[in-house]
Amino acid sequence: MEASCSVAPPALSTPLVVGLLVGLALLSQTWTRSFLQTGFKYPLRQTKLLPPEVFPEPEEPIAIGKESEYPADWWTGVSTYELERRAVFSKHWLCLSHRSQFSKPGDYHAFTVAGFPIFLILGKDGKLRAFHNVCRHRAYPVTRKDRGSSTVLGCRYHGWSYNSLGQLIKAPHFDGVTGFDRAQNALFAVHTFTSRAGFVFVNLDANLTVPPPEVGLLDEFAGSGEIAPRSRWEGRQTVEGQVNWKLLRVAESLIEKGSIRSAEIQRKFPFWLLDRLGHAQEGDESISVFPITTVKTIERTAYWFTLTCIPVSAQRTSFRLDLYNSSSSSSSTRVSETEAIAQEAANQLQKIVAELETAYRSNLENTRILSDDILIGTQQAVLDALKAHLKLERQQGTEVFSAMRKPRENARLAQAEQLCKELDCVDRGQDMSW
């Protein structure tokens, strides 16, 4: 058995212990004085309080709220819709048509976009022009038809007539009035632009000049999809739905998916909305054109279509599907094929709008779909436009309607207007439907 032994630590002498204690006491006093003199290394931040009389006045709350927030009435509110009319539809380029819809001089198509009535017409010079569909006399519609063909358009109220250049060529009871100038009473023109691929844009901004729209990606898509600048317009299907216009991207997703049961749409609305919102990605068969139009090719055919969501009110939208054919063939096979595709498009559009209405009604109340993760693409672009316009209106101290036009006024015109009122019933029985 091995023996073990331990060595005890050497004992500290009493004088050494006393010396250590005295040294620690002196060190403690020195550190304490230094700490109290210098303070904390990271002193607490002090808030400078202003006297009550110099506090700045709080700014008025804006309709859009903070940078990352959407208004609570984003999908339903009248105030938001009116702001959209001023900030988006009265100053942004809108893709409304294609050159293929106009084959001969006088062909015209009329639209009412967010309450703005306009029409496009092909002139004898082969140029497309757009005008406000409002007679310069008493603001009556120049044409009541959605489309037609005439090189002269006449207002049915008092017979004022205009040519395809928008010039006033007939003004009963006014031609003999001294100082009345037809040239000063032409239709209000709307900026028009036709892209290389044939897509027709309008801009309601009343300024004399506006920058052209950016159409590079759209024309590139048309080229890769073999969309001919002079395609054959096969017709139009229009369905109105009780839904907000900004859900265009949802309608796109339904077209992509094809037939989906209403119950499934109602249950999965927020999830596929998350996947489908935003602009078309490279390689897709469709492309979104801000703010209301989508262009899509039909796979393995020469057909393609545009889907345009035209706002009627804050909670009502007109869905318009225009079908085109890039092929110039006029065979009986093409005719039957066109009829079949047009019928399928009509059926699908009806079903899409019905499903969209169901999803819109149920999910706005039961599910929060306004998160930042979901609202991307077009939604963010609309929000940015509203913020910028609100800033402009605050600077000017009033609402700014870029599309607003003011007619010229003078004393002689007022006299002629009074004469016209006295003869108000003379021409109202004439048929000028054109």
Coordinates of C-alpha atoms in Angstrom, one line a residue:
M1 CA 0.0 0.0 0.0
E2 CA 1.5 3.2 -1.1
A3 CA 1.4 6.1 1.3
S4 CA 0.2 9.5 0.1
C5 CA 1.1 12.8 1.5
S6 CA -0.1 16.3 0.9
V7 CA 1.8 19.5 1.2
A8 CA 0.0 22.3 3.0
P9 CA 0.2 25.8 1.5
P10 CA 2.5 28.1 3.3
A11 CA 0.8 30.2 5.9
L12 CA 0.6 33.9 5.3
S13 CA 2.2 36.1 7.9
T14 CA 0.1 38.6 9.8
P15 CA 2.0 41.7 8.5
L16 CA 1.5 40.5 4.9
V17 CA -2.3 40.1 5.3
V18 CA -2.6 43.6 6.8
G19 CA -0.6 45.1 3.9
L20 CA -2.9 43.5 1.3
L21 CA -6.1 44.8 2.9
V22 CA -4.7 48.3 3.2
G23 CA -3.7 48.2 -0.5
L24 CA -7.2 47.1 -1.6
A25 CA -8.9 49.8 0.4
L26 CA -6.7 52.5 -1.2
L27 CA -7.4 51.1 -4.7
S28 CA -11.1 51.1 -4.1
Q29 CA -11.2 54.7 -3.0
T30 CA -9.2 55.8 -6.1
W31 CA -11.4 53.9 -8.6
T32 CA -14.6 55.3 -7.0
R33 CA -13.4 58.9 -7.2
S34 CA -12.4 58.4 -10.9
F35 CA -15.8 56.8 -11.7
L36 CA -17.8 59.6 -10.1
Q37 CA -15.7 62.3 -11.9
T38 CA -15.8 60.9 -15.4
G39 CA -19.4 59.3 -15.4
F40 CA -20.6 56.5 -17.6
K41 CA -18.7 55.7 -20.8
Y42 CA -22.2 55.7 -22.7
P43 CA -24.3 58.3 -20.9
L44 CA -28.0 58.1 -21.1
R45 CA -29.5 60.2 -24.1
Q46 CA -31.4 63.1 -22.9
T47 CA -34.6 64.3 -24.7
K48 CA -34.8 68.0 -25.3
L49 CA -38.3 69.2 -24.5
L50 CA -39.7 72.2 -26.3
P51 CA -42.0 74.6 -24.6
P52 CA -45.7 74.1 -25.6
E53 CA -45.8 77.2 -27.7
V54 CA -43.0 76.1 -30.1
F55 CA -44.2 72.5 -30.7
P56 CA -44.8 72.1 -34.5
E57 CA -48.4 71.7 -35.7
P58 CA -49.1 68.1 -36.6
E59 CA -49.6 67.4 -40.4
E60 CA -53.0 66.5 -41.7
P61 CA -53.3 62.7 -42.1
I62 CA -53.0 61.7 -45.7
A63 CA -55.2 59.1 -47.3
I64 CA -52.4 56.6 -48.0
G65 CA -50.9 56.7 -44.5
K66 CA -47.3 55.5 -43.8
E67 CA -44.8 54.5 -46.4
S68 CA -45.5 50.8 -46.1
E69 CA -49.2 51.0 -45.4
Y70 CA -52.3 50.8 -47.7
P71 CA -55.5 52.5 -46.8
A72 CA -58.2 50.4 -45.2
D73 CA -60.5 51.2 -48.1
W74 CA -58.0 50.2 -50.8
W75 CA -60.4 47.8 -52.5
T76 CA -63.7 49.5 -51.7
G77 CA -63.4 53.2 -50.9
V78 CA -64.8 56.0 -53.0
S79 CA -62.2 58.5 -51.7
T80 CA -59.4 56.2 -52.8
Y81 CA -61.1 55.6 -56.2
E82 CA -61.5 59.4 -56.8
L83 CA -57.8 59.8 -56.0
E84 CA -57.0 57.1 -58.5
R85 CA -59.0 58.9 -61.1
R86 CA -56.8 62.0 -60.5
A87 CA -53.5 60.3 -59.9
V88 CA -53.6 57.4 -62.4
F89 CA -56.3 57.7 -65.0
S90 CA -56.0 61.4 -65.8
K91 CA -52.2 61.4 -66.3
H92 CA -50.9 57.9 -67.1
W93 CA -50.7 56.2 -70.5
L94 CA -53.5 53.6 -70.9
C95 CA -53.2 50.7 -73.4
L96 CA -56.8 50.6 -74.7
S97 CA -56.7 49.2 -78.2
H98 CA -54.7 47.8 -81.1
R99 CA -54.2 49.2 -84.6
S100 CA -55.9 46.0 -86.0
Q101 CA -59.3 47.3 -84.8
F102 CA -59.2 50.1 -87.3
S103 CA -59.3 49.1 -91.0
K104 CA -60.7 52.1 -92.9
P105 CA -61.0 55.9 -92.3
G106 CA -63.8 56.7 -90.0
D107 CA -63.6 53.5 -87.9
Y108 CA -64.0 54.4 -84.3
H109 CA -64.2 52.8 -80.8
A110 CA -65.6 54.6 -77.8
F111 CA -64.6 53.9 -74.1
T112 CA -65.5 55.3 -70.7
V113 CA -62.5 54.8 -68.4
A114 CA -63.0 55.7 -64.7
G115 CA -65.7 58.2 -65.7
F116 CA -63.7 59.7 -68.6
P117 CA -65.6 59.3 -72.0
I118 CA -63.3 59.2 -75.0
F119 CA -63.2 57.7 -78.5
L120 CA -60.5 56.7 -81.0
I121 CA -61.0 57.3 -84.7
L122 CA -58.9 56.6 -87.8
G123 CA -58.5 59.6 -90.0
K124 CA -58.3 59.8 -93.8
D125 CA -54.6 60.3 -93.4
G126 CA -54.2 56.9 -91.8
K127 CA -53.5 58.4 -88.4
L128 CA -55.3 57.3 -85.2
R129 CA -56.5 60.1 -83.0
A130 CA -58.4 60.2 -79.7
F131 CA -60.8 62.8 -78.4
H132 CA -63.0 63.4 -75.4
N133 CA -66.4 62.1 -76.3
V134 CA -68.0 65.4 -75.3
C135 CA -69.5 68.0 -77.6
R136 CA -68.0 71.5 -77.1
H137 CA -71.5 73.0 -77.1
R138 CA -73.4 71.5 -74.2
A139 CA -71.2 68.5 -73.2
Y140 CA -73.4 66.0 -74.8
P141 CA -71.8 62.7 -76.1
V142 CA -70.6 63.0 -79.7
T143 CA -71.2 59.3 -80.3
R144 CA -73.4 57.0 -78.3
K145 CA -72.2 53.8 -79.9
D146 CA -69.4 51.7 -78.7
R147 CA -68.0 51.4 -82.2
G148 CA -68.9 52.3 -85.7
S149 CA -67.6 53.9 -88.9
S150 CA -68.1 57.5 -90.1
T151 CA -65.9 60.3 -91.1
V152 CA -68.3 62.8 -89.6
L153 CA -69.6 62.4 -86.0
G154 CA -72.6 64.6 -84.9
C155 CA -74.0 65.5 -81.5
R156 CA -77.7 64.6 -81.4
Y157 CA -78.5 67.5 -79.0
H158 CA -78.1 70.5 -81.3
G159 CA -76.4 69.1 -84.4
W160 CA -72.9 70.2 -83.9
S161 CA -70.8 67.9 -86.2
Y162 CA -67.1 67.1 -86.3
N163 CA -64.8 65.4 -88.8
S164 CA -62.2 62.6 -88.1
L165 CA -59.7 65.3 -87.2
G166 CA -61.9 66.6 -84.4
Q167 CA -62.6 69.8 -86.3
L168 CA -66.1 71.5 -85.9
I169 CA -67.6 71.5 -89.4
K170 CA -71.3 72.3 -88.5
A171 CA -72.8 74.5 -85.8
P172 CA -76.5 75.3 -86.3
H173 CA -77.5 78.8 -84.9
F174 CA -73.9 79.7 -84.3
D175 CA -72.4 80.1 -87.8
G176 CA -73.9 83.5 -88.2
V177 CA -72.8 84.8 -84.8
T178 CA -70.2 87.5 -85.0
G179 CA -67.0 86.4 -83.4
F180 CA -67.9 82.7 -83.3
D181 CA -64.9 80.7 -84.5
R182 CA -65.3 77.1 -85.4
A183 CA -61.5 76.5 -85.0
Q184 CA -61.8 77.5 -81.4
N185 CA -64.5 74.9 -80.8
A186 CA -62.9 71.7 -82.0
L187 CA -63.1 68.5 -79.9
F188 CA -60.7 68.3 -77.0
A189 CA -57.8 66.1 -78.3
V190 CA -56.3 63.2 -76.2
H191 CA -52.7 62.3 -76.5
T192 CA -52.4 59.1 -78.6
F193 CA -49.4 56.8 -79.2
T194 CA -49.2 53.7 -81.4
S195 CA -46.3 51.3 -80.6
R196 CA -44.2 49.5 -83.3
A197 CA -46.3 46.3 -82.5
G198 CA -49.5 48.2 -83.0
F199 CA -50.7 48.7 -79.4
V200 CA -52.6 52.0 -79.0
F201 CA -52.1 54.1 -75.9
V202 CA -54.0 57.2 -74.8
N203 CA -53.1 59.8 -72.1
L204 CA -55.7 62.2 -70.8
D205 CA -53.3 64.8 -69.4
A206 CA -54.3 68.2 -70.7
N207 CA -50.7 69.4 -70.9
L208 CA -49.7 70.1 -74.5
T209 CA -46.8 67.6 -74.4
V210 CA -46.3 64.4 -72.3
P211 CA -43.4 61.9 -72.5
P212 CA -44.2 58.9 -74.6
P213 CA -45.0 55.6 -72.9
E214 CA -42.3 52.9 -72.4
V215 CA -43.2 50.2 -74.8
G216 CA -39.9 48.4 -75.3
L217 CA -40.8 45.3 -73.3
L218 CA -44.3 45.1 -74.8
D219 CA -43.0 45.3 -78.4
E220 CA -40.3 42.7 -77.6
F221 CA -42.9 40.4 -76.1
A222 CA -45.1 40.9 -79.2
G223 CA -42.1 40.0 -81.5
S224 CA -41.3 36.9 -79.5
G225 CA -44.9 35.8 -79.4
E226 CA -45.3 36.5 -83.2
I227 CA -48.1 39.1 -82.6
A228 CA -48.5 40.8 -85.9
P229 CA -48.8 44.6 -86.0
R230 CA -51.7 44.2 -88.4
S231 CA -53.5 41.2 -86.9
R232 CA -57.1 40.4 -87.5
W233 CA -59.4 41.7 -84.8
E234 CA -61.9 38.8 -84.3
G235 CA -64.3 40.6 -81.8
R236 CA -64.8 41.6 -78.2
Q237 CA -66.4 40.1 -75.1
T238 CA -67.3 42.4 -72.2
V239 CA -68.5 41.4 -68.7
E240 CA -69.1 43.8 -65.8
G241 CA -68.4 42.5 -62.3
Q242 CA -68.9 43.8 -58.7
V243 CA -65.2 44.0 -58.0
N244 CA -62.4 46.5 -57.7
W245 CA -60.3 47.2 -60.9
K246 CA -57.0 46.6 -59.1
L247 CA -57.7 42.9 -59.0
L248 CA -56.8 42.6 -62.7
R249 CA -53.8 40.4 -61.7
V250 CA -56.3 38.0 -60.0
A251 CA -58.2 37.7 -63.3
E252 CA -54.9 37.0 -65.0
S253 CA -54.2 34.1 -62.7
L254 CA -57.6 32.6 -63.3
I255 CA -57.0 32.7 -67.1
E256 CA -53.7 31.0 -66.5
K257 CA -55.2 28.3 -64.3
G258 CA -58.2 27.8 -66.5
S259 CA -61.4 26.4 -65.0
I260 CA -61.4 26.5 -61.2
R261 CA -64.3 25.8 -59.0
S262 CA -65.8 28.8 -57.1
A263 CA -65.4 27.0 -53.7
E264 CA -61.7 26.5 -54.3
I265 CA -61.3 30.1 -55.3
Q266 CA -63.1 31.3 -52.2
R267 CA -60.9 29.1 -50.0
K268 CA -57.5 29.7 -51.6
F269 CA -57.9 33.4 -52.8
P270 CA -55.2 34.9 -50.6
F271 CA -52.6 32.2 -51.4
W272 CA -52.8 32.2 -55.2
L273 CA -53.1 36.0 -55.1
L274 CA -49.7 36.0 -53.5
D275 CA -48.3 33.9 -56.3
R276 CA -49.9 35.7 -59.2
L277 CA -49.7 39.4 -58.4
G278 CA -47.0 41.5 -60.2
H279 CA -45.6 41.7 -63.7
A280 CA -45.1 38.8 -66.1
Q281 CA -41.7 37.1 -65.8
E282 CA -39.3 36.3 -68.6
G283 CA -40.6 33.3 -70.6
D284 CA -44.3 33.8 -69.7
E285 CA -46.9 33.8 -72.3
S286 CA -48.5 37.0 -71.0
I287 CA -47.3 40.5 -70.1
S288 CA -48.9 43.1 -67.9
V289 CA -49.2 46.7 -69.1
F290 CA -49.7 49.2 -66.3
P291 CA -52.2 49.9 -65.1
I292 CA -55.2 48.0 -66.6
T293 CA -54.2 45.8 -69.5
T294 CA -52.8 42.3 -70.0
V295 CA -51.6 40.8 -73.3
K296 CA -51.6 37.0 -73.7
T297 CA -50.9 34.6 -76.5
I298 CA -52.8 31.3 -76.9
E299 CA -50.4 28.4 -77.0
R300 CA -49.9 26.6 -80.3
T301 CA -52.2 28.9 -82.2
A302 CA -51.9 32.3 -84.1
Y303 CA -54.5 33.8 -81.7
W304 CA -53.8 36.2 -78.9
F305 CA -56.0 38.5 -76.8
T306 CA -55.9 41.6 -74.5
L307 CA -57.7 41.7 -71.2
T308 CA -58.5 45.2 -70.1
C309 CA -60.0 46.0 -66.7
I310 CA -61.8 49.3 -67.0
P311 CA -63.0 50.8 -63.7
V312 CA -66.7 51.8 -63.6
S313 CA -66.7 52.8 -59.9
A314 CA -64.9 51.9 -56.7
Q315 CA -66.4 48.5 -56.6
R316 CA -67.4 47.8 -60.2
T317 CA -65.2 46.9 -63.2
S318 CA -65.8 46.2 -66.8
F319 CA -63.7 43.3 -68.0
R320 CA -63.1 43.6 -71.8
L321 CA -61.5 40.7 -73.8
D322 CA -60.4 41.5 -77.4
L323 CA -59.5 38.5 -79.5
Y324 CA -57.0 38.8 -82.4
N325 CA -55.5 36.5 -85.0
S326 CA -52.0 37.0 -86.4
S327 CA -52.8 34.8 -89.4
S328 CA -54.2 36.4 -92.5
S329 CA -55.9 33.1 -93.6
S330 CA -59.6 33.4 -94.4
S331 CA -60.4 29.7 -94.9
S332 CA -63.5 28.0 -93.6
T333 CA -61.3 26.1 -91.1
R334 CA -60.0 29.4 -89.7
V335 CA -63.6 30.7 -89.4
S336 CA -64.8 27.7 -87.4
E337 CA -61.7 27.7 -85.3
T338 CA -62.2 31.4 -84.5
E339 CA -65.8 30.8 -83.5
A340 CA -64.8 28.0 -81.2
I341 CA -62.1 30.1 -79.5
A342 CA -64.3 33.1 -79.2
Q343 CA -67.1 31.0 -77.6
E344 CA -64.6 29.5 -75.2
A345 CA -63.2 32.9 -74.3
A346 CA -66.7 34.2 -73.6
N347 CA -67.5 31.3 -71.4
Q348 CA -64.3 31.6 -69.5
L349 CA -64.6 35.3 -69.0
Q350 CA -68.1 34.9 -67.6
K351 CA -66.9 32.2 -65.2
I352 CA -63.8 34.2 -64.2
V353 CA -65.8 37.3 -63.3
A354 CA -68.3 35.2 -61.3
E355 CA -65.6 33.5 -59.4
L356 CA -63.8 36.7 -58.8
E357 CA -66.9 38.4 -57.4
T358 CA -67.4 35.5 -55.0
A359 CA -63.8 35.7 -53.8
Y360 CA -64.0 39.5 -53.6
R361 CA -67.1 39.5 -51.4
S362 CA -66.0 36.7 -49.0
N363 CA -62.3 37.4 -48.5
L364 CA -62.5 41.2 -48.1
E365 CA -64.5 40.6 -44.9
N366 CA -62.9 37.4 -43.6
T367 CA -59.2 37.5 -44.6
R368 CA -56.6 40.2 -44.5
I369 CA -55.2 40.2 -48.0
L370 CA -53.5 43.6 -47.8
S371 CA -50.1 42.5 -46.4
D372 CA -46.9 43.9 -47.8
D373 CA -45.9 40.4 -49.0
I374 CA -49.0 40.1 -51.2
L375 CA -49.4 43.7 -52.5
I376 CA -46.5 43.8 -55.0
G377 CA -46.2 44.8 -58.6
T378 CA -49.1 46.8 -59.8
Q379 CA -50.5 47.5 -56.3
Q380 CA -47.2 49.1 -55.3
A381 CA -47.1 51.1 -58.5
V382 CA -50.6 52.5 -57.9
L383 CA -49.7 53.3 -54.3
D384 CA -46.6 55.2 -55.4
A385 CA -48.7 57.2 -58.0
L386 CA -51.2 58.1 -55.3
K387 CA -48.5 59.3 -52.9
A388 CA -46.8 61.4 -55.5
H389 CA -50.1 63.0 -56.6
L390 CA -51.1 63.7 -53.0
K391 CA -47.8 65.5 -52.5
L392 CA -48.5 67.6 -55.6
E393 CA -52.0 68.5 -54.4
R394 CA -50.7 69.6 -51.0
Q395 CA -48.1 71.8 -52.6
Q396 CA -50.8 73.5 -54.7
G397 CA -53.4 73.5 -52.0
T398 CA -56.2 72.0 -54.1
E399 CA -57.2 68.9 -56.0
V400 CA -55.3 68.5 -59.3
F401 CA -57.2 67.0 -62.2
S402 CA -54.7 66.7 -65.0
A403 CA -57.4 65.7 -67.5
M404 CA -59.6 68.7 -66.9
R405 CA -60.2 71.1 -69.9
K406 CA -61.7 74.6 -69.6
P407 CA -63.7 75.9 -72.6
R408 CA -63.0 79.4 -73.9
E409 CA -65.5 82.0 -72.9
N410 CA -66.5 85.4 -74.4
A411 CA -69.4 87.7 -74.5
R412 CA -70.5 86.9 -78.0
L413 CA -70.4 83.2 -77.3
A414 CA -72.6 83.8 -74.3
Q415 CA -75.1 85.7 -76.5
A416 CA -75.2 82.8 -78.9
E417 CA -75.6 80.3 -76.1
Q418 CA -78.6 82.3 -74.9
L419 CA -80.1 82.2 -78.4
C420 CA -79.6 78.5 -78.5
K421 CA -81.4 78.0 -75.2
E422 CA -84.3 79.9 -76.7
L423 CA -84.3 77.6 -79.7
D424 CA -83.6 74.5 -77.6
C425 CA -86.2 72.3 -79.1
V426 CA -85.6 73.1 -82.8
D427 CA -83.1 70.4 -83.7
R428 CA -83.7 67.8 -80.9
G429 CA -85.9 65.7 -83.0
Q430 CA -83.3 65.1 -85.7
D431 CA -81.7 61.6 -85.8
M432 CA -77.9 62.1 -85.7
S433 CA -76.9 58.7 -84.3
W434 CA -74.3 58.2 -87.1

